[in-house]
Amino acid sequence: MDYRHTARKHCEAAAILLSNESDDDLLFAALKLRMALESITYDRSKGFAEDLGPDAMKTWQPKKLMERMLEVDPQADSDATLSFGEEPSLGKTPASMHLLGTDHVLNLRTLKKHYDALGSYLHTPTIAQIEQSKSHDFGKLRERCLMIVKALETSLSSKAWNSTLAIRGEMECAECGDTLRRRLPKDGTERVVQCWSCTASYLMSEAEDQKVHFAARQIEVMCPHEGCGRVSYIWERDVKAGFSWQCPDCNSQLVLALGAMIAPLVK
Protein backbone atom coordinates (compact mmCIF):
# COMPACT_ATOMS: atom_id res chain seq x y z
CA MET A 1 0.00 0.00 0.00
CA ASP A 2 1.29 3.48 -0.88
CA TYR A 3 0.81 5.02 2.55
CA ARG A 4 2.46 8.29 1.58
CA HIS A 5 0.00 8.80 -1.27
CA THR A 6 -2.84 7.90 1.08
CA ALA A 7 -1.63 10.44 3.65
CA ARG A 8 -1.51 13.13 0.98
CA LYS A 9 -5.06 12.39 -0.21
CA HIS A 10 -6.40 12.48 3.37
CA CYS A 11 -4.60 15.77 4.04
CA GLU A 12 -5.93 17.36 0.84
CA ALA A 13 -9.48 16.23 1.64
CA ALA A 14 -9.19 17.66 5.16
CA ALA A 15 -8.01 21.02 3.83
CA ILE A 16 -11.08 21.23 1.57
CA LEU A 17 -13.41 20.31 4.44
CA LEU A 18 -11.80 22.95 6.66
CA SER A 19 -12.58 25.64 4.09
CA ASN A 20 -16.25 25.24 5.05
CA GLU A 21 -17.84 26.55 8.25
CA SER A 22 -19.87 23.42 8.96
CA ASP A 23 -19.18 21.59 12.24
CA ASP A 24 -20.00 18.32 10.50
CA ASP A 25 -17.34 19.01 7.87
CA LEU A 26 -14.93 19.87 10.67
CA LEU A 27 -15.48 16.46 12.27
CA PHE A 28 -14.91 14.75 8.93
CA ALA A 29 -11.70 16.78 8.57
CA ALA A 30 -10.56 15.58 11.99
CA LEU A 31 -11.16 11.98 10.93
CA LYS A 32 -9.24 12.49 7.68
CA LEU A 33 -6.32 14.06 9.53
CA ARG A 34 -6.19 11.23 12.06
CA MET A 35 -5.97 8.78 9.16
CA ALA A 36 -3.28 10.94 7.55
CA LEU A 37 -1.20 10.81 10.74
CA GLU A 38 -1.54 7.04 10.75
CA SER A 39 -0.65 6.70 7.07
CA ILE A 40 2.47 8.88 7.16
CA THR A 41 3.77 7.03 10.24
CA TYR A 42 3.13 3.63 8.65
CA ASP A 43 5.02 4.86 5.59
CA ARG A 44 7.96 5.87 7.78
CA SER A 45 8.03 2.43 9.39
CA LYS A 46 8.79 0.77 6.04
CA GLY A 47 12.45 1.75 6.49
CA PHE A 48 12.52 -0.16 9.79
CA ALA A 49 10.50 -3.21 8.74
CA GLU A 50 13.20 -5.79 9.55
CA ASP A 51 14.13 -4.18 12.86
CA LEU A 52 10.82 -3.60 14.63
CA GLY A 53 10.31 -7.03 16.09
CA PRO A 54 7.17 -9.20 16.22
CA ASP A 55 4.42 -8.93 13.63
CA ALA A 56 2.17 -7.63 16.40
CA MET A 57 3.72 -4.19 15.91
CA LYS A 58 2.03 -4.01 12.50
CA THR A 59 -1.27 -3.34 14.29
CA TRP A 60 0.04 -0.64 16.62
CA GLN A 61 -1.21 2.93 16.71
CA PRO A 62 1.20 5.51 15.27
CA LYS A 63 2.50 6.80 18.63
CA LYS A 64 3.55 3.33 19.79
CA LEU A 65 4.97 2.55 16.37
CA MET A 66 7.09 5.72 16.37
CA GLU A 67 8.27 4.96 19.92
CA ARG A 68 9.39 1.53 18.74
CA MET A 69 11.22 3.10 15.77
CA LEU A 70 13.01 5.42 18.21
CA GLU A 71 14.10 2.38 20.24
CA VAL A 72 15.71 1.04 17.08
CA ASP A 73 17.15 4.38 15.98
CA PRO A 74 17.17 7.39 18.38
CA GLN A 75 17.07 9.70 15.34
CA ALA A 76 14.14 7.98 13.63
CA ASP A 77 11.92 11.06 13.88
CA SER A 78 14.62 13.67 13.16
CA ASP A 79 14.86 15.70 9.95
CA ALA A 80 17.78 14.86 7.66
CA THR A 81 19.35 16.78 4.78
CA LEU A 82 20.85 14.60 2.05
CA SER A 83 23.70 15.75 -0.18
CA PHE A 84 26.29 14.01 -2.34
CA GLY A 85 29.66 14.83 -3.80
CA GLU A 86 32.68 13.19 -5.37
CA GLU A 87 35.61 12.52 -3.05
CA PRO A 88 38.96 13.72 -4.41
CA SER A 89 40.40 10.60 -2.79
CA LEU A 90 39.09 7.92 -0.44
CA GLY A 91 37.84 9.46 2.80
CA LYS A 92 38.53 13.05 1.74
CA THR A 93 35.82 15.75 1.85
CA PRO A 94 34.38 16.60 -1.59
CA ALA A 95 35.12 20.08 -2.91
CA SER A 96 31.44 20.63 -3.62
CA MET A 97 28.21 19.01 -2.54
CA HIS A 98 24.91 18.69 -4.41
CA LEU A 99 21.73 18.94 -2.37
CA LEU A 100 19.18 16.15 -2.84
CA GLY A 101 16.68 17.53 -0.35
CA THR A 102 15.62 17.58 3.28
CA ASP A 103 13.50 14.81 4.79
CA HIS A 104 11.05 16.56 7.13
CA VAL A 105 9.82 13.78 9.42
CA LEU A 106 6.51 13.96 11.26
CA ASN A 107 7.91 13.46 14.75
CA LEU A 108 6.71 11.80 17.95
CA ARG A 109 6.07 15.15 19.63
CA THR A 110 3.52 16.07 16.94
CA LEU A 111 1.83 12.67 17.15
CA LYS A 112 1.55 12.89 20.94
CA LYS A 113 0.19 16.41 20.75
CA HIS A 114 -2.57 15.74 18.24
CA TYR A 115 -3.46 12.08 17.63
CA ASP A 116 -5.46 11.32 20.79
CA ALA A 117 -6.86 14.85 20.92
CA LEU A 118 -8.41 14.34 17.50
CA GLY A 119 -9.88 11.02 18.60
CA SER A 120 -11.69 12.62 21.52
CA TYR A 121 -13.79 14.64 19.05
CA LEU A 122 -14.83 11.56 17.11
CA HIS A 123 -17.04 10.27 19.94
CA THR A 124 -20.34 11.59 21.25
CA PRO A 125 -19.81 13.47 24.55
CA THR A 126 -20.89 11.41 27.56
CA ILE A 127 -23.62 12.59 29.93
CA ALA A 128 -20.97 13.35 32.55
CA GLN A 129 -19.00 15.50 30.08
CA ILE A 130 -22.13 17.47 29.17
CA GLU A 131 -23.02 17.97 32.86
CA GLN A 132 -19.48 19.24 33.46
CA SER A 133 -19.69 21.58 30.44
CA LYS A 134 -16.97 19.58 28.67
CA SER A 135 -18.72 19.18 25.33
CA HIS A 136 -16.78 19.65 22.10
CA ASP A 137 -15.06 23.00 21.53
CA PHE A 138 -15.20 23.27 17.75
CA GLY A 139 -13.16 26.47 17.71
CA LYS A 140 -10.20 24.71 19.34
CA LEU A 141 -10.67 21.72 17.06
CA ARG A 142 -10.45 23.92 13.95
CA GLU A 143 -7.23 25.52 15.24
CA ARG A 144 -5.77 22.08 15.94
CA CYS A 145 -6.74 20.76 12.51
CA LEU A 146 -5.09 23.72 10.77
CA MET A 147 -1.88 23.09 12.74
CA ILE A 148 -1.91 19.43 11.71
CA VAL A 149 -2.47 20.28 8.04
CA LYS A 150 0.57 22.58 8.17
CA ALA A 151 2.74 19.89 9.77
CA LEU A 152 1.60 17.26 7.29
CA GLU A 153 2.13 19.52 4.28
CA THR A 154 5.67 20.27 5.44
CA SER A 155 6.46 16.57 5.74
CA LEU A 156 4.69 15.52 2.55
CA SER A 157 6.43 18.23 0.50
CA SER A 158 9.89 16.82 1.31
CA LYS A 159 12.04 16.27 -1.77
CA ALA A 160 13.55 13.22 -0.07
CA TRP A 161 11.83 10.98 2.43
CA ASN A 162 12.24 7.90 4.61
CA SER A 163 16.00 8.35 4.90
CA THR A 164 17.42 5.84 7.40
CA LEU A 165 21.17 6.40 7.25
CA ALA A 166 22.74 5.01 10.42
CA ILE A 167 25.38 2.65 11.80
CA ARG A 168 23.53 -0.64 12.16
CA GLY A 169 24.24 -3.57 14.42
CA GLU A 170 22.77 -7.03 14.86
CA MET A 171 23.41 -9.75 17.41
CA GLU A 172 21.83 -12.78 19.06
CA CYS A 173 20.78 -12.05 22.64
CA ALA A 174 23.05 -13.95 25.02
CA GLU A 175 20.13 -14.51 27.39
CA CYS A 176 17.24 -15.69 25.20
CA GLY A 177 18.67 -16.09 21.69
CA ASP A 178 16.38 -13.58 19.99
CA THR A 179 17.88 -11.27 17.38
CA LEU A 180 18.56 -7.65 18.33
CA ARG A 181 18.77 -5.11 15.50
CA ARG A 182 19.60 -1.57 16.57
CA ARG A 183 21.17 1.58 15.15
CA LEU A 184 23.61 4.11 16.52
CA PRO A 185 23.17 7.87 16.10
CA LYS A 186 24.97 9.26 13.06
CA ASP A 187 27.76 10.61 15.28
CA GLY A 188 28.41 7.12 16.68
CA THR A 189 27.43 7.99 20.28
CA GLU A 190 27.10 4.84 22.37
CA ARG A 191 23.69 3.91 23.77
CA VAL A 192 22.03 1.34 26.03
CA VAL A 193 19.68 -1.05 24.22
CA GLN A 194 17.37 -3.74 25.52
CA CYS A 195 16.17 -7.09 24.20
CA TRP A 196 12.41 -6.85 23.67
CA SER A 197 11.87 -10.49 24.60
CA CYS A 198 13.78 -10.86 27.87
CA THR A 199 14.81 -7.23 28.72
CA ALA A 200 18.52 -8.09 28.92
CA SER A 201 20.45 -4.87 28.30
CA TYR A 202 23.62 -4.09 26.36
CA LEU A 203 25.89 -1.11 25.81
CA MET A 204 26.02 -0.56 22.06
CA SER A 205 29.07 1.26 20.71
CA GLU A 206 30.89 1.79 17.45
CA ALA A 207 33.94 -0.34 16.73
CA GLU A 208 36.41 0.25 13.93
CA ASP A 209 35.33 0.27 10.26
CA GLN A 210 31.74 1.21 11.23
CA LYS A 211 31.21 -2.11 12.95
CA VAL A 212 29.13 -2.30 16.13
CA HIS A 213 29.96 -3.84 19.51
CA PHE A 214 27.37 -5.02 22.06
CA ALA A 215 28.61 -5.35 25.66
CA ALA A 216 26.32 -7.16 28.11
CA ARG A 217 25.40 -4.95 31.08
CA GLN A 218 26.12 -7.36 33.92
CA ILE A 219 27.81 -7.27 37.32
CA GLU A 220 30.20 -9.89 38.66
CA VAL A 221 29.24 -11.56 41.96
CA MET A 222 31.61 -13.98 43.67
CA CYS A 223 30.11 -16.92 45.56
CA PRO A 224 30.69 -16.30 49.30
CA HIS A 225 30.69 -20.02 50.16
CA GLU A 226 34.01 -20.98 51.73
CA GLY A 227 36.28 -22.64 49.21
CA CYS A 228 34.13 -21.80 46.19
CA GLY A 229 34.59 -18.27 44.86
CA ARG A 230 32.80 -18.96 41.56
CA VAL A 231 31.96 -15.71 39.75
CA SER A 232 28.39 -15.34 38.47
CA TYR A 233 27.32 -12.70 35.98
CA ILE A 234 24.05 -10.99 36.92
CA TRP A 235 22.09 -8.98 34.38
CA GLU A 236 21.57 -5.34 35.27
CA ARG A 237 17.78 -5.85 35.30
CA ASP A 238 18.18 -8.40 38.13
CA VAL A 239 20.40 -6.33 40.40
CA LYS A 240 17.94 -5.84 43.25
CA ALA A 241 17.48 -7.10 46.78
CA GLY A 242 15.93 -10.56 46.84
CA PHE A 243 17.14 -11.81 43.46
CA SER A 244 18.37 -15.37 43.90
CA TRP A 245 20.25 -17.98 41.87
CA GLN A 246 22.15 -21.21 42.39
CA CYS A 247 25.92 -21.29 42.23
CA PRO A 248 26.80 -23.68 39.37
CA ASP A 249 29.91 -24.96 41.20
CA CYS A 250 28.92 -25.55 44.84
CA ASN A 251 25.12 -25.52 44.32
CA SER A 252 24.64 -22.99 47.11
CA GLN A 253 21.47 -20.92 46.85
CA LEU A 254 22.61 -17.31 46.66
CA VAL A 255 20.59 -14.14 47.09
CA LEU A 256 21.35 -10.46 46.59
CA ALA A 257 20.80 -8.41 49.73
CA LEU A 258 21.27 -4.88 50.91
CA GLY A 259 24.41 -4.31 52.93
CA ALA A 260 25.17 -1.98 55.81
CA MET A 261 28.32 -0.54 57.32
CA ILE A 262 29.19 1.73 60.22
CA ALA A 263 29.33 5.30 59.04
CA PRO A 264 32.60 7.10 59.76
CA LEU A 265 32.53 9.59 62.61
CA VAL A 266 32.32 13.20 61.55
CA LYS A 267 34.40 15.57 63.65
mmCIF file of C-alpha atoms in Angstrom:
data_model
loop_
_atom_site.group_PDB
_atom_site.id
_atom_site.type_symbol
_atom_site.label_atom_id
_atom_site.label_comp_id
_atom_site.label_asym_id
_atom_site.label_seq_id
_atom_site.Cartn_x
_atom_site.Cartn_y
_atom_site.Cartn_z
ATOM 1 C CA MET A 1 0.000 0.000 0.000
ATOM 2 C CA ASP A 2 1.289 3.477 -0.881
ATOM 3 C CA TYR A 3 0.813 5.018 2.554
ATOM 4 C CA ARG A 4 2.464 8.290 1.579
ATOM 5 C CA HIS A 5 0.004 8.803 -1.273
ATOM 6 C CA THR A 6 -2.842 7.896 1.078
ATOM 7 C CA ALA A 7 -1.627 10.436 3.654
ATOM 8 C CA ARG A 8 -1.509 13.133 0.984
ATOM 9 C CA LYS A 9 -5.056 12.388 -0.209
ATOM 10 C CA HIS A 10 -6.403 12.483 3.373
ATOM 11 C CA CYS A 11 -4.603 15.770 4.041
ATOM 12 C CA GLU A 12 -5.930 17.356 0.843
ATOM 13 C CA ALA A 13 -9.476 16.226 1.641
ATOM 14 C CA ALA A 14 -9.191 17.657 5.163
ATOM 15 C CA ALA A 15 -8.006 21.024 3.826
ATOM 16 C CA ILE A 16 -11.077 21.232 1.566
ATOM 17 C CA LEU A 17 -13.410 20.310 4.435
ATOM 18 C CA LEU A 18 -11.796 22.954 6.661
ATOM 19 C CA SER A 19 -12.582 25.639 4.095
ATOM 20 C CA ASN A 20 -16.251 25.242 5.045
ATOM 21 C CA GLU A 21 -17.839 26.553 8.249
ATOM 22 C CA SER A 22 -19.873 23.422 8.963
ATOM 23 C CA ASP A 23 -19.179 21.593 12.239
ATOM 24 C CA ASP A 24 -19.997 18.316 10.504
ATOM 25 C CA ASP A 25 -17.343 19.009 7.866
ATOM 26 C CA LEU A 26 -14.926 19.874 10.671
ATOM 27 C CA LEU A 27 -15.483 16.463 12.267
ATOM 28 C CA PHE A 28 -14.908 14.748 8.928
ATOM 29 C CA ALA A 29 -11.701 16.783 8.565
ATOM 30 C CA ALA A 30 -10.562 15.578 11.991
ATOM 31 C CA LEU A 31 -11.156 11.980 10.928
ATOM 32 C CA LYS A 32 -9.238 12.490 7.682
ATOM 33 C CA LEU A 33 -6.315 14.056 9.535
ATOM 34 C CA ARG A 34 -6.189 11.227 12.057
ATOM 35 C CA MET A 35 -5.974 8.777 9.164
ATOM 36 C CA ALA A 36 -3.281 10.939 7.548
ATOM 37 C CA LEU A 37 -1.202 10.812 10.743
ATOM 38 C CA GLU A 38 -1.542 7.042 10.746
ATOM 39 C CA SER A 39 -0.655 6.700 7.065
ATOM 40 C CA ILE A 40 2.467 8.882 7.157
ATOM 41 C CA THR A 41 3.769 7.030 10.238
ATOM 42 C CA TYR A 42 3.127 3.629 8.651
ATOM 43 C CA ASP A 43 5.018 4.858 5.593
ATOM 44 C CA ARG A 44 7.963 5.875 7.782
ATOM 45 C CA SER A 45 8.028 2.433 9.394
ATOM 46 C CA LYS A 46 8.795 0.773 6.043
ATOM 47 C CA GLY A 47 12.448 1.747 6.486
ATOM 48 C CA PHE A 48 12.517 -0.161 9.788
ATOM 49 C CA ALA A 49 10.498 -3.210 8.739
ATOM 50 C CA GLU A 50 13.199 -5.786 9.550
ATOM 51 C CA ASP A 51 14.131 -4.177 12.858
ATOM 52 C CA LEU A 52 10.823 -3.599 14.628
ATOM 53 C CA GLY A 53 10.310 -7.034 16.092
ATOM 54 C CA PRO A 54 7.169 -9.198 16.221
ATOM 55 C CA ASP A 55 4.421 -8.928 13.628
ATOM 56 C CA ALA A 56 2.168 -7.627 16.397
ATOM 57 C CA MET A 57 3.721 -4.188 15.905
ATOM 58 C CA LYS A 58 2.026 -4.009 12.502
ATOM 59 C CA THR A 59 -1.267 -3.343 14.291
ATOM 60 C CA TRP A 60 0.039 -0.638 16.617
ATOM 61 C CA GLN A 61 -1.208 2.930 16.712
ATOM 62 C CA PRO A 62 1.200 5.514 15.269
ATOM 63 C CA LYS A 63 2.497 6.797 18.626
ATOM 64 C CA LYS A 64 3.548 3.328 19.785
ATOM 65 C CA LEU A 65 4.974 2.553 16.370
ATOM 66 C CA MET A 66 7.094 5.719 16.372
ATOM 67 C CA GLU A 67 8.267 4.965 19.916
ATOM 68 C CA ARG A 68 9.395 1.528 18.741
ATOM 69 C CA MET A 69 11.216 3.099 15.769
ATOM 70 C CA LEU A 70 13.006 5.415 18.210
ATOM 71 C CA GLU A 71 14.099 2.384 20.238
ATOM 72 C CA VAL A 72 15.707 1.035 17.079
ATOM 73 C CA ASP A 73 17.154 4.385 15.981
ATOM 74 C CA PRO A 74 17.169 7.389 18.384
ATOM 75 C CA GLN A 75 17.072 9.696 15.337
ATOM 76 C CA ALA A 76 14.141 7.980 13.631
ATOM 77 C CA ASP A 77 11.920 11.062 13.880
ATOM 78 C CA SER A 78 14.617 13.673 13.157
ATOM 79 C CA ASP A 79 14.859 15.697 9.947
ATOM 80 C CA ALA A 80 17.777 14.856 7.660
ATOM 81 C CA THR A 81 19.349 16.776 4.785
ATOM 82 C CA LEU A 82 20.847 14.598 2.047
ATOM 83 C CA SER A 83 23.700 15.754 -0.184
ATOM 84 C CA PHE A 84 26.286 14.013 -2.339
ATOM 85 C CA GLY A 85 29.658 14.829 -3.805
ATOM 86 C CA GLU A 86 32.680 13.190 -5.374
ATOM 87 C CA GLU A 87 35.607 12.522 -3.046
ATOM 88 C CA PRO A 88 38.961 13.723 -4.412
ATOM 89 C CA SER A 89 40.399 10.596 -2.794
ATOM 90 C CA LEU A 90 39.086 7.917 -0.438
ATOM 91 C CA GLY A 91 37.843 9.456 2.800
ATOM 92 C CA LYS A 92 38.525 13.052 1.738
ATOM 93 C CA THR A 93 35.822 15.747 1.846
ATOM 94 C CA PRO A 94 34.384 16.600 -1.594
ATOM 95 C CA ALA A 95 35.123 20.085 -2.905
ATOM 96 C CA SER A 96 31.443 20.632 -3.623
ATOM 97 C CA MET A 97 28.207 19.005 -2.539
ATOM 98 C CA HIS A 98 24.915 18.690 -4.410
ATOM 99 C CA LEU A 99 21.729 18.937 -2.369
ATOM 100 C CA LEU A 100 19.178 16.148 -2.840
ATOM 101 C CA GLY A 101 16.681 17.532 -0.354
ATOM 102 C CA THR A 102 15.615 17.575 3.283
ATOM 103 C CA ASP A 103 13.503 14.814 4.787
ATOM 104 C CA HIS A 104 11.046 16.563 7.127
ATOM 105 C CA VAL A 105 9.818 13.784 9.420
ATOM 106 C CA LEU A 106 6.508 13.958 11.255
ATOM 107 C CA ASN A 107 7.914 13.457 14.754
ATOM 108 C CA LEU A 108 6.705 11.796 17.947
ATOM 109 C CA ARG A 109 6.072 15.148 19.632
ATOM 110 C CA THR A 110 3.525 16.068 16.936
ATOM 111 C CA LEU A 111 1.834 12.670 17.146
ATOM 112 C CA LYS A 112 1.548 12.893 20.940
ATOM 113 C CA LYS A 113 0.193 16.413 20.754
ATOM 114 C CA HIS A 114 -2.570 15.740 18.239
ATOM 115 C CA TYR A 115 -3.462 12.079 17.631
ATOM 116 C CA ASP A 116 -5.459 11.317 20.791
ATOM 117 C CA ALA A 117 -6.859 14.854 20.924
ATOM 118 C CA LEU A 118 -8.413 14.339 17.503
ATOM 119 C CA GLY A 119 -9.878 11.019 18.596
ATOM 120 C CA SER A 120 -11.689 12.625 21.518
ATOM 121 C CA TYR A 121 -13.786 14.643 19.048
ATOM 122 C CA LEU A 122 -14.831 11.555 17.111
ATOM 123 C CA HIS A 123 -17.038 10.270 19.935
ATOM 124 C CA THR A 124 -20.340 11.590 21.245
ATOM 125 C CA PRO A 125 -19.814 13.467 24.554
ATOM 126 C CA THR A 126 -20.886 11.414 27.555
ATOM 127 C CA ILE A 127 -23.623 12.587 29.925
ATOM 128 C CA ALA A 128 -20.974 13.352 32.546
ATOM 129 C CA GLN A 129 -19.002 15.500 30.080
ATOM 130 C CA ILE A 130 -22.127 17.467 29.173
ATOM 131 C CA GLU A 131 -23.020 17.967 32.859
ATOM 132 C CA GLN A 132 -19.481 19.242 33.464
ATOM 133 C CA SER A 133 -19.690 21.581 30.438
ATOM 134 C CA LYS A 134 -16.974 19.580 28.666
ATOM 135 C CA SER A 135 -18.719 19.176 25.330
ATOM 136 C CA HIS A 136 -16.777 19.654 22.100
ATOM 137 C CA ASP A 137 -15.058 23.001 21.529
ATOM 138 C CA PHE A 138 -15.199 23.268 17.748
ATOM 139 C CA GLY A 139 -13.162 26.470 17.708
ATOM 140 C CA LYS A 140 -10.196 24.715 19.336
ATOM 141 C CA LEU A 141 -10.675 21.718 17.056
ATOM 142 C CA ARG A 142 -10.451 23.925 13.952
ATOM 143 C CA GLU A 143 -7.232 25.515 15.244
ATOM 144 C CA ARG A 144 -5.768 22.085 15.935
ATOM 145 C CA CYS A 145 -6.738 20.764 12.509
ATOM 146 C CA LEU A 146 -5.087 23.721 10.775
ATOM 147 C CA MET A 147 -1.884 23.091 12.745
ATOM 148 C CA ILE A 148 -1.912 19.428 11.710
ATOM 149 C CA VAL A 149 -2.471 20.281 8.038
ATOM 150 C CA LYS A 150 0.567 22.575 8.165
ATOM 151 C CA ALA A 151 2.737 19.889 9.769
ATOM 152 C CA LEU A 152 1.599 17.262 7.290
ATOM 153 C CA GLU A 153 2.125 19.520 4.282
ATOM 154 C CA THR A 154 5.673 20.267 5.440
ATOM 155 C CA SER A 155 6.462 16.571 5.743
ATOM 156 C CA LEU A 156 4.689 15.520 2.550
ATOM 157 C CA SER A 157 6.431 18.234 0.504
ATOM 158 C CA SER A 158 9.887 16.818 1.311
ATOM 159 C CA LYS A 159 12.044 16.268 -1.767
ATOM 160 C CA ALA A 160 13.546 13.217 -0.070
ATOM 161 C CA TRP A 161 11.829 10.978 2.433
ATOM 162 C CA ASN A 162 12.237 7.899 4.614
ATOM 163 C CA SER A 163 15.998 8.352 4.898
ATOM 164 C CA THR A 164 17.419 5.841 7.396
ATOM 165 C CA LEU A 165 21.166 6.397 7.247
ATOM 166 C CA ALA A 166 22.742 5.007 10.416
ATOM 167 C CA ILE A 167 25.380 2.654 11.798
ATOM 168 C CA ARG A 168 23.534 -0.637 12.160
ATOM 169 C CA GLY A 169 24.244 -3.566 14.422
ATOM 170 C CA GLU A 170 22.772 -7.029 14.862
ATOM 171 C CA MET A 171 23.407 -9.752 17.413
ATOM 172 C CA GLU A 172 21.826 -12.784 19.058
ATOM 173 C CA CYS A 173 20.776 -12.054 22.637
ATOM 174 C CA ALA A 174 23.049 -13.955 25.024
ATOM 175 C CA GLU A 175 20.126 -14.510 27.387
ATOM 176 C CA CYS A 176 17.238 -15.686 25.198
ATOM 177 C CA GLY A 177 18.667 -16.087 21.693
ATOM 178 C CA ASP A 178 16.376 -13.584 19.990
ATOM 179 C CA THR A 179 17.877 -11.273 17.384
ATOM 180 C CA LEU A 180 18.556 -7.646 18.326
ATOM 181 C CA ARG A 181 18.771 -5.106 15.498
ATOM 182 C CA ARG A 182 19.599 -1.571 16.571
ATOM 183 C CA ARG A 183 21.175 1.579 15.147
ATOM 184 C CA LEU A 184 23.615 4.111 16.519
ATOM 185 C CA PRO A 185 23.175 7.868 16.096
ATOM 186 C CA LYS A 186 24.972 9.260 13.065
ATOM 187 C CA ASP A 187 27.759 10.607 15.276
ATOM 188 C CA GLY A 188 28.408 7.121 16.683
ATOM 189 C CA THR A 189 27.427 7.992 20.276
ATOM 190 C CA GLU A 190 27.105 4.836 22.367
ATOM 191 C CA ARG A 191 23.694 3.906 23.772
ATOM 192 C CA VAL A 192 22.026 1.336 26.031
ATOM 193 C CA VAL A 193 19.681 -1.051 24.221
ATOM 194 C CA GLN A 194 17.372 -3.743 25.522
ATOM 195 C CA CYS A 195 16.172 -7.089 24.199
ATOM 196 C CA TRP A 196 12.407 -6.849 23.673
ATOM 197 C CA SER A 197 11.871 -10.491 24.595
ATOM 198 C CA CYS A 198 13.782 -10.861 27.873
ATOM 199 C CA THR A 199 14.813 -7.230 28.724
ATOM 200 C CA ALA A 200 18.519 -8.092 28.918
ATOM 201 C CA SER A 201 20.446 -4.872 28.297
ATOM 202 C CA TYR A 202 23.615 -4.090 26.358
ATOM 203 C CA LEU A 203 25.890 -1.111 25.805
ATOM 204 C CA MET A 204 26.015 -0.562 22.059
ATOM 205 C CA SER A 205 29.067 1.265 20.707
ATOM 206 C CA GLU A 206 30.895 1.793 17.450
ATOM 207 C CA ALA A 207 33.940 -0.337 16.730
ATOM 208 C CA GLU A 208 36.409 0.252 13.926
ATOM 209 C CA ASP A 209 35.334 0.273 10.264
ATOM 210 C CA GLN A 210 31.743 1.211 11.230
ATOM 211 C CA LYS A 211 31.210 -2.106 12.953
ATOM 212 C CA VAL A 212 29.133 -2.303 16.132
ATOM 213 C CA HIS A 213 29.965 -3.839 19.509
ATOM 214 C CA PHE A 214 27.371 -5.017 22.060
ATOM 215 C CA ALA A 215 28.615 -5.354 25.661
ATOM 216 C CA ALA A 216 26.322 -7.161 28.114
ATOM 217 C CA ARG A 217 25.396 -4.951 31.078
ATOM 218 C CA GLN A 218 26.115 -7.358 33.920
ATOM 219 C CA ILE A 219 27.806 -7.270 37.322
ATOM 220 C CA GLU A 220 30.204 -9.886 38.665
ATOM 221 C CA VAL A 221 29.242 -11.559 41.964
ATOM 222 C CA MET A 222 31.612 -13.978 43.669
ATOM 223 C CA CYS A 223 30.109 -16.916 45.556
ATOM 224 C CA PRO A 224 30.687 -16.301 49.296
ATOM 225 C CA HIS A 225 30.689 -20.016 50.161
ATOM 226 C CA GLU A 226 34.008 -20.978 51.731
ATOM 227 C CA GLY A 227 36.282 -22.638 49.210
ATOM 228 C CA CYS A 228 34.125 -21.797 46.194
ATOM 229 C CA GLY A 229 34.591 -18.274 44.864
ATOM 230 C CA ARG A 230 32.803 -18.959 41.562
ATOM 231 C CA VAL A 231 31.960 -15.714 39.752
ATOM 232 C CA SER A 232 28.389 -15.341 38.465
ATOM 233 C CA TYR A 233 27.317 -12.698 35.978
ATOM 234 C CA ILE A 234 24.047 -10.990 36.924
ATOM 235 C CA TRP A 235 22.089 -8.984 34.376
ATOM 236 C CA GLU A 236 21.575 -5.345 35.269
ATOM 237 C CA ARG A 237 17.778 -5.848 35.299
ATOM 238 C CA ASP A 238 18.175 -8.404 38.133
ATOM 239 C CA VAL A 239 20.398 -6.328 40.401
ATOM 240 C CA LYS A 240 17.944 -5.835 43.245
ATOM 241 C CA ALA A 241 17.484 -7.099 46.783
ATOM 242 C CA GLY A 242 15.934 -10.561 46.836
ATOM 243 C CA PHE A 243 17.136 -11.812 43.459
ATOM 244 C CA SER A 244 18.369 -15.369 43.901
ATOM 245 C CA TRP A 245 20.248 -17.979 41.873
ATOM 246 C CA GLN A 246 22.151 -21.210 42.391
ATOM 247 C CA CYS A 247 25.922 -21.289 42.228
ATOM 248 C CA PRO A 248 26.800 -23.681 39.373
ATOM 249 C CA ASP A 249 29.913 -24.955 41.204
ATOM 250 C CA CYS A 250 28.923 -25.551 44.839
ATOM 251 C CA ASN A 251 25.119 -25.519 44.322
ATOM 252 C CA SER A 252 24.641 -22.987 47.113
ATOM 253 C CA GLN A 253 21.473 -20.917 46.850
ATOM 254 C CA LEU A 254 22.606 -17.314 46.665
ATOM 255 C CA VAL A 255 20.587 -14.142 47.091
ATOM 256 C CA LEU A 256 21.350 -10.465 46.589
ATOM 257 C CA ALA A 257 20.803 -8.408 49.727
ATOM 258 C CA LEU A 258 21.270 -4.876 50.911
ATOM 259 C CA GLY A 259 24.405 -4.312 52.927
ATOM 260 C CA ALA A 260 25.172 -1.983 55.814
ATOM 261 C CA MET A 261 28.320 -0.536 57.322
ATOM 262 C CA ILE A 262 29.189 1.727 60.217
ATOM 263 C CA ALA A 263 29.326 5.297 59.038
ATOM 264 C CA PRO A 264 32.602 7.102 59.756
ATOM 265 C CA LEU A 265 32.527 9.589 62.615
ATOM 266 C CA VAL A 266 32.321 13.201 61.550
ATOM 267 C CA LYS A 267 34.396 15.569 63.654
#
